[in-house]
């Protein structure tokens, strides 16, 4: 690899890491039910199991020749012993080498990567770690808009992926928006119910001024990230906060805890223009979301709602199976015998049958039971650049069967691609392996879905472009995105101006991005 190419990859990796909280090494989407969701080699020994050679020649690598990834899978430089603390499944690791780990990544990428013909064939005998080597196994081609074709290539510790899938997280219950441009600013997007942050009365729109007595603008990045997203329980930090509209500040001490993931934060009925409208804040497509949706839909049906405002503004995605269930619980009879999505993989992978919407429980309390539905013909979706992957899949799939979708907020993240997460030797790798298209054959929204004055049937969706409003709590009918959705529903028009308070906040907070690990921007194939 030449120096220019290497530098380009390093820059891409750095930007991805920053967006993901820098420390969480690089959302997968999910489609279905069963998750599809270091020492150098020394001497002549390969540490057991298969030859080291990727191609069969004496130095262990021959360009363009690939052995099956099965020859190298689970042969590890530092094999784990015992079983996962989260799943209880014994580790499959066998004594091996870093070279075998890299040979596995090389062959697995060539076999499954959507754009395998774009991959560089790099000698795995280099001094790179397996993770560094993996970051280079990516297409450097660009789209027509000039952005990289593949902006979603990363890895994370397998225990992190297992914890997320199980609905376990560590922290204070703070969900943040951050603007990295100088001077760095951090605001609270929302707090999780029942969390340490909620117990201290921290509200949406609150600005974090300092941590442990030091301004966030001068904190070392590693220290800042560790304080904001502690990877453990019992981490204690003092935060200096400025509440929305306040002149002064206050200090609170927060201690991190193990928190259940709150997929559905708010589900309520709003009376507007003479009828009842459902508002549902949905944060992530994990298995636990199924039962939370069932509870919400039953309550909303009991309230007699006739429309739905679905808040996906901070939802980075998750399991495709859950997305297929959500689509059914929204549209009901409209989804019967309809295609939810079609998986388009590379030419080496077997062609799959189209996926149907799912009307049956797959997890938890409602496993094998018929799911309830709102049975709606239209839905109003609140979105931002944090609306990604499985969230976009729901939007695209509902449009594919003729359900009217309205988009309020900002352009979505643009991720029509998904993964089959691959654990190996304690690291789970995500490389794009398929593209999702809807029943009409459309799936090219790599630059995001765009709120527009009209719907072109493709990437432009009728709706309203509105800035995220941190001046009001989520679910407040006066919050800008929700207010715009209610107005669009009632009059067919979009708001023309923001309130003075909202405008002031827009100039400050709304320039930031919602902070979530890239590994939570997911479309995970799981069935």
Coordinates of C-alpha atoms in Angstrom, one line a residue:
X1 CA 0.0 0.0 0.0
X2 CA 1.4 3.4 -0.9
X3 CA 1.9 6.1 1.7
X4 CA -0.9 8.3 0.3
X5 CA -3.4 5.4 0.4
X6 CA -2.3 4.5 3.9
X7 CA -2.7 8.1 5.1
X8 CA -6.2 8.2 3.6
X9 CA -7.3 5.1 5.5
X10 CA -5.8 6.4 8.7
X11 CA -7.7 9.6 8.3
X12 CA -10.9 7.7 7.6
X13 CA -10.3 5.5 10.7
X14 CA -9.6 8.6 12.9
X15 CA -12.8 10.3 11.8
X16 CA -14.9 7.1 12.4
X17 CA -13.3 6.7 15.8
X18 CA -14.1 10.3 16.8
X19 CA -17.7 10.0 15.7
X20 CA -17.9 6.8 17.8
X21 CA -16.5 8.3 20.9
X22 CA -12.9 7.7 19.8
X23 CA -12.3 4.9 22.2
X24 CA -14.9 2.5 21.0
X25 CA -13.2 1.0 17.9
X26 CA -15.4 1.1 15.3
X27 CA -25.2 -0.3 13.4
X28 CA -25.4 -2.9 12.1
X29 CA -28.9 -3.7 10.9
X30 CA -30.6 -6.9 11.7
X31 CA -32.8 -9.0 9.5
X32 CA -34.4 -11.9 11.2
X33 CA -34.2 -14.0 14.3
X34 CA -31.0 -15.9 14.7
X35 CA -28.1 -13.5 14.7
X36 CA -26.2 -13.8 11.5
X37 CA -26.2 -11.0 14.0
X38 CA -1.1 -11.2 19.6
X39 CA 2.1 -12.6 18.8
X40 CA 3.8 -12.8 15.5
X41 CA 4.2 -16.3 14.0
X42 CA 7.6 -17.7 15.0
X43 CA 9.7 -20.4 13.3
X44 CA 7.8 -22.9 11.2
X45 CA 5.0 -23.5 13.5
X46 CA 1.5 -22.2 12.9
X47 CA 0.3 -22.8 16.5
X48 CA -2.0 -25.6 15.3
X49 CA -4.9 -26.0 12.9
X50 CA -4.2 -25.4 9.2
X51 CA -1.3 -23.8 7.4
X52 CA -0.4 -20.1 7.8
X53 CA -0.3 -19.5 4.2
X54 CA -3.0 -17.4 2.7
X55 CA -2.0 -18.6 -0.8
X56 CA 0.3 -21.5 -0.2
X57 CA 3.7 -20.1 -1.0
X58 CA 6.7 -20.2 1.3
X59 CA 6.3 -16.7 2.9
X60 CA 2.7 -17.3 3.8
X61 CA 1.0 -15.1 1.2
X62 CA 0.4 -15.1 -2.5
X63 CA -1.5 -12.2 -4.0
X64 CA -4.8 -13.2 -5.4
X65 CA -4.9 -16.7 -3.9
X66 CA -7.3 -17.2 -0.9
X67 CA -7.9 -20.2 1.2
X68 CA -11.2 -20.6 2.9
X69 CA -11.7 -18.5 6.0
X70 CA -12.6 -21.7 7.8
X71 CA -9.0 -22.7 7.8
X72 CA -8.1 -19.8 10.1
X73 CA -11.2 -19.1 12.2
X74 CA -10.8 -19.0 16.0
X75 CA -7.0 -19.6 15.8
X76 CA -5.8 -16.8 18.2
X77 CA -2.6 -15.3 19.3
X78 CA -4.1 -14.9 22.8
X79 CA -6.8 -17.5 23.1
X80 CA -9.4 -16.9 25.8
X81 CA -10.5 -19.7 28.2
X82 CA -13.8 -20.3 29.8
X83 CA -17.1 -18.8 28.7
X84 CA -18.7 -15.4 28.0
X85 CA -19.9 -13.6 31.2
X86 CA -22.9 -12.4 29.2
X87 CA -24.0 -15.3 27.0
X88 CA -22.5 -18.2 29.0
X89 CA -21.3 -19.7 25.7
X90 CA -17.8 -21.3 25.9
X91 CA -15.1 -19.5 23.9
X92 CA -14.2 -21.3 20.7
X93 CA -10.6 -20.0 20.7
X94 CA -7.6 -22.3 19.9
X95 CA -3.9 -21.6 20.2
X96 CA -2.7 -19.8 17.1
X97 CA -1.1 -16.6 15.9
X98 CA -1.7 -13.0 14.8
X99 CA -0.9 -14.1 11.3
X100 CA -3.7 -16.7 11.4
X101 CA -6.1 -14.0 12.7
X102 CA -5.1 -11.7 9.7
X103 CA -5.4 -14.6 7.3
X104 CA -8.9 -15.2 8.6
X105 CA -9.8 -11.5 8.1
X106 CA -8.3 -11.5 4.6
X107 CA -10.2 -14.6 3.4
X108 CA -13.5 -13.8 5.2
X109 CA -13.5 -10.3 3.7
X110 CA -12.8 -11.6 0.2
X111 CA -15.6 -14.1 0.6
X112 CA -18.3 -11.8 2.0
X113 CA -17.5 -8.1 1.4
X114 CA -20.2 -6.6 -0.8
X115 CA -17.5 -4.9 -3.0
X116 CA -14.9 -7.6 -2.7
X117 CA -13.5 -6.7 -6.1
X118 CA -12.4 -3.3 -4.6
X119 CA -10.4 -4.8 -1.7
X120 CA -6.7 -4.4 -1.6
X121 CA -4.8 -7.7 -1.2
X122 CA -2.4 -6.9 1.6
X123 CA 0.3 -9.2 2.9
X124 CA -0.9 -10.5 6.3
X125 CA 2.7 -11.0 7.4
X126 CA 3.1 -7.3 8.1
X127 CA 3.6 -5.9 11.6
X128 CA 0.0 -4.6 11.7
X129 CA -2.2 -6.0 14.5
X130 CA -5.3 -7.9 13.2
X131 CA -7.5 -4.9 14.0
X132 CA -5.2 -2.5 12.1
X133 CA -5.0 -4.9 9.2
X134 CA -8.8 -5.2 9.1
X135 CA -9.2 -1.4 8.9
X136 CA -7.3 -1.5 5.6
X137 CA -9.6 -4.2 4.1
X138 CA -12.1 -1.7 2.7
X139 CA -13.1 -0.1 -0.5
X140 CA -11.6 3.4 -1.1
X141 CA -14.1 4.1 -4.0
X142 CA -16.4 7.1 -3.8
X143 CA -20.0 7.8 -4.6
X144 CA -21.2 10.3 -7.1
X145 CA -21.5 12.8 -4.3
X146 CA -17.8 12.5 -3.5
X147 CA -18.3 10.6 -0.2
X148 CA -16.6 7.3 0.5
X149 CA -18.7 4.3 -0.7
X150 CA -18.0 2.5 2.6
X151 CA -18.2 4.7 5.7
X152 CA -19.2 1.9 7.9
X153 CA -16.2 -0.4 8.6
X154 CA -15.2 -1.1 12.2
X155 CA -14.7 -3.5 15.0
X156 CA -15.3 -3.7 18.7
X157 CA -14.6 -6.1 21.6
X158 CA -17.0 -9.0 21.4
X159 CA -18.1 -8.5 24.9
X160 CA -19.4 -5.0 24.0
X161 CA -21.5 -6.5 21.1
X162 CA -22.9 -9.2 23.4
X163 CA -23.8 -6.6 26.1
X164 CA -25.5 -4.3 23.6
X165 CA -27.5 -7.3 22.1
X166 CA -28.5 -8.2 25.7
X167 CA -29.7 -4.7 26.4
X168 CA -26.9 -3.9 28.9
X169 CA -25.0 -0.6 29.0
X170 CA -22.8 1.3 31.4
X171 CA -23.1 5.0 32.1
X172 CA -25.2 7.6 33.7
X173 CA -28.1 7.6 31.4
X174 CA -26.9 10.7 29.5
X175 CA -27.5 10.8 25.8
X176 CA -25.5 13.6 24.3
X177 CA -25.1 15.9 21.3
X178 CA -21.6 17.1 20.7
X179 CA -20.0 19.7 18.4
X180 CA -16.3 18.9 18.0
X181 CA -15.5 22.2 16.3
X182 CA -13.7 24.7 18.5
X183 CA -14.9 25.6 21.0
X184 CA -16.2 22.1 21.8
X185 CA -19.7 22.0 23.1
X186 CA -21.7 19.2 24.7
X187 CA -25.5 19.2 25.3
X188 CA -27.9 16.6 26.7
X189 CA -30.2 15.2 24.1
X190 CA -32.2 13.2 26.6
X191 CA -31.8 11.1 29.8
X192 CA -32.9 7.6 30.3
X193 CA -35.8 7.0 32.7
X194 CA -34.7 5.8 36.1
X195 CA -31.0 6.5 35.4
X196 CA -28.5 8.4 37.7
X197 CA -28.8 11.4 35.4
X198 CA -32.6 11.4 35.6
X199 CA -32.4 11.2 39.4
X200 CA -30.3 14.4 39.4
X201 CA -32.9 16.2 37.4
X202 CA -30.7 16.7 34.3
X203 CA -32.9 17.9 31.4
X204 CA -32.7 17.9 27.7
X205 CA -30.8 21.0 26.4
X206 CA -28.5 21.1 29.5
X207 CA -24.9 22.1 28.6
X208 CA -21.9 20.4 30.1
X209 CA -19.4 23.1 31.0
X210 CA -16.8 21.2 32.9
X211 CA -15.9 17.8 34.3
X212 CA -14.0 17.4 37.5
X213 CA -13.3 21.1 37.6
X214 CA -11.8 21.3 34.1
X215 CA -13.5 22.9 31.1
X216 CA -14.6 20.4 28.5
X217 CA -12.8 22.6 25.9
X218 CA -9.4 21.9 27.4
X219 CA -9.8 18.3 28.5
X220 CA -7.6 15.6 26.9
X221 CA -9.8 13.7 24.5
X222 CA -9.2 10.3 26.1
X223 CA -10.1 11.7 29.6
X224 CA -13.2 13.4 28.2
X225 CA -14.5 10.3 26.5
X226 CA -13.8 8.1 29.5
X227 CA -15.7 10.5 31.7
X228 CA -18.7 10.9 29.4
X229 CA -19.0 7.2 28.5
X230 CA -17.3 5.2 31.3
X231 CA -16.8 1.6 30.2
X232 CA -17.5 0.3 33.7
X233 CA -19.7 0.8 36.7
X234 CA -18.9 2.9 39.8
X235 CA -17.0 5.6 37.8
X236 CA -17.6 8.9 39.7
X237 CA -17.2 12.3 38.1
X238 CA -18.4 15.8 38.9
X239 CA -20.2 17.7 36.2
X240 CA -20.7 21.4 36.0
X241 CA -24.0 22.0 34.1
X242 CA -25.8 25.0 32.7
X243 CA -29.5 24.4 32.4
X244 CA -31.5 25.6 29.4
X245 CA -32.2 29.4 29.8
X246 CA -30.1 29.7 33.0
X247 CA -27.4 32.2 33.5
X248 CA -25.5 30.4 36.3
X249 CA -24.4 26.8 36.6
X250 CA -24.8 24.0 39.1
X251 CA -22.6 21.0 39.9
X252 CA -23.7 17.4 40.2
X253 CA -21.8 14.2 40.9
X254 CA -22.7 11.1 38.9
X255 CA -21.7 7.5 39.4
X256 CA -22.0 5.2 36.5
X257 CA -24.1 2.0 36.7
X258 CA -25.2 -0.9 34.7
X259 CA -28.3 0.2 32.9
X260 CA -31.0 -1.7 31.0
X261 CA -31.3 -0.3 27.5
X262 CA -34.5 1.7 27.1
X263 CA -35.7 1.0 23.5
X264 CA -39.0 2.8 23.9
X265 CA -38.6 5.9 26.1
X266 CA -42.0 7.5 25.6
X267 CA -45.3 6.2 24.2
X268 CA -48.3 8.4 24.7
X269 CA -51.4 9.8 23.1
X270 CA -51.7 13.5 22.2
X271 CA -55.0 15.1 21.4
X272 CA -54.5 17.4 18.4
X273 CA -57.0 19.0 16.0
X274 CA -59.9 16.9 17.4
X275 CA -58.2 13.5 17.3
X276 CA -55.7 11.4 19.1
X277 CA -52.2 11.0 17.8
X278 CA -49.6 8.6 19.1
X279 CA -46.1 9.7 19.9
X280 CA -43.5 7.1 20.3
X281 CA -39.8 7.7 21.0
X282 CA -37.8 4.7 19.8
X283 CA -34.1 4.4 20.4
X284 CA -32.7 1.1 19.2
X285 CA -33.7 -2.1 17.5
X286 CA -32.6 -4.8 20.0
X287 CA -34.5 -7.9 20.9
X288 CA -35.8 -6.3 24.1
X289 CA -37.5 -3.7 21.9
X290 CA -40.1 -6.2 20.8
X291 CA -41.9 -6.5 24.2
X292 CA -41.6 -2.8 24.8
X293 CA -43.3 -2.2 21.4
X294 CA -46.0 -4.7 22.3
X295 CA -46.7 -2.8 25.6
X296 CA -46.7 0.5 23.8
X297 CA -49.0 -0.6 20.9
X298 CA -51.5 -2.1 23.2
X299 CA -51.7 1.1 25.3
X300 CA -52.0 3.3 22.2
X301 CA -54.7 1.2 20.7
X302 CA -56.6 1.4 24.1
X303 CA -56.2 5.2 23.9
X304 CA -57.9 5.2 20.4
X305 CA -55.1 6.8 18.4
X306 CA -55.6 7.3 14.7
X307 CA -52.1 8.4 13.6
X308 CA -48.5 7.9 14.7
X309 CA -45.5 10.2 15.1
X310 CA -42.5 7.9 15.3
X311 CA -39.5 9.6 16.8
X312 CA -36.4 8.0 15.3
X313 CA -34.1 11.0 15.5
X314 CA -31.6 9.3 17.8
X315 CA -32.1 5.7 16.6
X316 CA -29.0 4.3 15.0
X317 CA -30.5 0.9 14.1
X318 CA -30.1 -2.7 15.1
X319 CA -31.7 -6.1 14.3
X320 CA -33.5 -6.5 11.0
X321 CA -35.9 -8.9 12.6
X322 CA -37.0 -6.2 15.1
X323 CA -37.4 -3.8 12.2
X324 CA -39.6 -6.2 10.4
X325 CA -41.7 -6.5 13.5
X326 CA -41.9 -2.8 14.0
X327 CA -43.1 -2.4 10.4
X328 CA -45.9 -4.8 11.0
X329 CA -46.9 -3.3 14.3
X330 CA -47.2 0.1 12.5
X331 CA -49.0 -0.9 9.3
X332 CA -50.7 -4.2 10.2
X333 CA -53.0 -5.5 7.4
X334 CA -51.1 -3.4 4.9
X335 CA -48.1 -5.7 5.4
X336 CA -49.9 -9.0 4.9
X337 CA -48.0 -11.1 2.3
X338 CA -45.8 -8.2 1.5
X339 CA -42.0 -8.0 1.1
X340 CA -40.3 -6.2 3.9
X341 CA -36.9 -6.1 2.1
X342 CA -34.6 -8.0 -0.2
X343 CA -31.0 -8.7 0.7
X344 CA -28.5 -8.0 -2.2
X345 CA -25.1 -9.6 -1.5
X346 CA -22.0 -10.1 -3.6
X347 CA -21.9 -12.6 -6.4
X348 CA -20.2 -15.3 -4.3
X349 CA -23.0 -15.4 -1.7
X350 CA -26.2 -17.5 -2.3
X351 CA -29.2 -15.4 -3.2
X352 CA -31.7 -15.1 -0.4
X353 CA -35.5 -15.1 -0.7
X354 CA -37.2 -11.7 0.1
X355 CA -38.0 -11.1 3.7
X356 CA -41.6 -10.7 4.8
X357 CA -42.9 -8.4 7.5
X358 CA -43.0 -10.3 10.8
X359 CA -46.3 -10.6 12.7
X360 CA -45.1 -13.0 15.4
X361 CA -43.0 -12.5 18.5
X362 CA -39.5 -13.9 18.4
X363 CA -38.2 -13.0 21.8
X364 CA -39.1 -12.6 25.5
X365 CA -42.6 -12.6 26.9
X366 CA -44.3 -12.5 23.4
X367 CA -42.2 -15.3 21.7
X368 CA -44.4 -17.1 19.2
X369 CA -47.4 -14.9 20.0
X370 CA -49.2 -12.7 17.4
X371 CA -48.0 -9.1 17.6
X372 CA -50.5 -6.3 18.1
X373 CA -50.7 -3.6 15.4
X374 CA -51.8 0.0 15.0
X375 CA -52.9 -0.9 11.5
X376 CA -52.1 2.5 10.0
X377 CA -51.8 3.6 6.4
X378 CA -49.5 6.5 7.2
X379 CA -46.7 7.5 9.6
X380 CA -44.9 10.7 10.5
X381 CA -41.2 10.0 11.2
X382 CA -39.0 12.4 13.1
X383 CA -35.4 12.2 11.9
X384 CA -31.9 13.6 12.1
X385 CA -28.5 12.6 10.9
X386 CA -28.6 10.1 13.8
X387 CA -31.4 8.2 12.2
X388 CA -29.6 5.3 10.7
X389 CA -29.6 1.8 9.2
X390 CA -32.5 -0.2 10.6
X391 CA -34.4 3.0 11.1
X392 CA -34.0 3.9 7.5
X393 CA -34.9 0.3 6.6
X394 CA -38.3 0.7 8.3
X395 CA -38.8 4.0 6.3
X396 CA -37.8 2.4 3.0
X397 CA -39.8 -0.8 3.6
X398 CA -43.0 0.9 4.5
X399 CA -42.7 3.1 1.4
X400 CA -42.1 0.0 -0.6
X401 CA -45.6 -1.4 0.2
X402 CA -47.4 1.9 -0.3
X403 CA -47.6 3.2 3.2
X404 CA -47.5 7.0 3.3
X405 CA -44.3 8.1 5.2
X406 CA -43.7 11.7 6.0
X407 CA -40.2 12.9 7.1
X408 CA -39.8 15.7 9.6
X409 CA -36.4 17.0 10.8
X410 CA -33.2 16.5 8.8
X411 CA -31.5 14.2 6.3
X412 CA -31.0 10.7 7.7
X413 CA -27.5 9.2 7.9
X414 CA -27.6 7.2 4.6
X415 CA -26.9 3.5 5.4
X416 CA -28.7 1.1 3.2
X417 CA -26.0 -1.5 4.0
X418 CA -25.8 -4.2 6.7
X419 CA -23.5 -6.8 8.3
X420 CA -23.3 -10.3 9.6
X421 CA -21.2 -9.5 12.6
X422 CA -18.2 -11.8 12.8
X423 CA -16.6 -12.6 16.2
X424 CA -13.0 -13.9 16.1
X425 CA -10.6 -14.2 19.0
X426 CA -12.4 -11.7 21.2
X427 CA -13.1 -9.0 18.6
X428 CA -16.3 -8.6 16.6
X429 CA -15.7 -7.3 13.0
X430 CA -18.3 -5.5 10.9
X431 CA -17.7 -5.3 7.1
X432 CA -20.5 -4.4 4.7
X433 CA -22.0 -7.6 3.2
X434 CA -25.3 -6.7 1.8
X435 CA -27.5 -3.9 0.6
X436 CA -31.2 -3.7 1.5
X437 CA -33.8 -2.9 -1.2
X438 CA -37.6 -2.6 -0.7
X439 CA -40.5 -4.3 -2.4
X440 CA -40.2 -1.8 -5.3
X441 CA -36.5 -2.5 -5.8
X442 CA -35.3 0.8 -4.3
X443 CA -32.3 0.9 -1.9
X444 CA -30.0 3.7 -3.1
X445 CA -30.2 6.2 -0.2
X446 CA -26.5 6.2 0.7
X447 CA -26.7 10.0 1.0
X448 CA -29.7 9.7 3.3
X449 CA -33.5 10.3 3.1
X450 CA -34.2 14.0 2.6
X451 CA -37.3 15.9 3.9
X452 CA -38.7 17.6 0.8
X453 CA -41.7 19.5 -0.4
X454 CA -42.7 16.4 -2.5
X455 CA -42.0 12.7 -2.6
X456 CA -40.0 11.5 -5.6
X457 CA -40.4 7.8 -4.6
X458 CA -36.7 7.6 -4.1
X459 CA -34.5 9.5 -1.6
X460 CA -36.8 12.6 -1.2
X461 CA -39.7 12.2 1.1
X462 CA -42.5 14.7 1.6
X463 CA -42.1 16.5 4.9
X464 CA -40.6 19.4 6.7
X465 CA -36.9 20.4 7.3
X466 CA -36.7 21.4 10.9
X467 CA -33.8 21.8 13.3
X468 CA -33.6 19.6 16.4
X469 CA -35.1 21.6 19.2
X470 CA -33.3 21.2 22.6
X471 CA -35.4 24.0 24.1
X472 CA -38.3 21.5 24.7
X473 CA -38.5 18.0 26.1
X474 CA -39.1 15.1 23.7
X475 CA -42.8 14.4 23.4
X476 CA -43.8 18.0 24.2
X477 CA -46.2 19.1 21.4
X478 CA -44.3 22.4 21.3
X479 CA -41.0 20.7 20.5
X480 CA -40.1 21.8 17.0
X481 CA -40.1 18.4 15.2
X482 CA -43.2 17.1 16.9
X483 CA -45.0 20.4 16.4
X484 CA -44.1 20.4 12.7
X485 CA -45.4 16.8 12.3
X486 CA -48.7 17.7 14.0
X487 CA -49.0 20.8 11.8
X488 CA -48.3 18.9 8.7
X489 CA -50.9 16.3 9.6
X490 CA -53.5 18.9 10.4
X491 CA -52.9 21.4 7.5
X492 CA -50.5 19.8 5.0
X493 CA -48.1 22.7 5.6
X494 CA -44.7 23.1 7.4
X495 CA -43.8 25.8 9.9
X496 CA -42.0 28.8 8.5
X497 CA -40.3 30.2 11.6
X498 CA -38.8 29.0 14.9
X499 CA -39.5 30.6 18.2
X500 CA -36.9 33.0 19.6
X501 CA -35.8 30.5 22.2
X502 CA -35.6 27.7 19.8
X503 CA -33.7 29.8 17.3
X504 CA -31.1 30.7 19.9
X505 CA -30.6 27.1 20.8
X506 CA -30.4 26.2 17.1
X507 CA -27.5 28.5 16.7
X508 CA -25.7 26.7 19.5
X509 CA -26.7 23.2 20.3
X510 CA -28.1 22.0 17.0
X511 CA -24.7 22.2 15.2
X512 CA -23.7 19.1 17.1
X513 CA -24.2 15.5 16.2
X514 CA -25.9 12.8 18.4
X515 CA -23.2 10.8 19.9
X516 CA -23.5 7.0 19.5
X517 CA -20.8 4.4 18.7
X518 CA -20.6 3.6 15.0
X519 CA -21.1 0.0 16.1
X520 CA -24.6 1.0 17.1
X521 CA -25.4 2.4 13.7
X522 CA -26.6 -1.0 12.7
X523 CA -28.4 -3.2 10.2
X524 CA -27.7 -6.7 11.5
X525 CA -28.7 -9.8 9.7
X526 CA -30.0 -12.1 12.4
X527 CA -32.2 -14.7 10.9

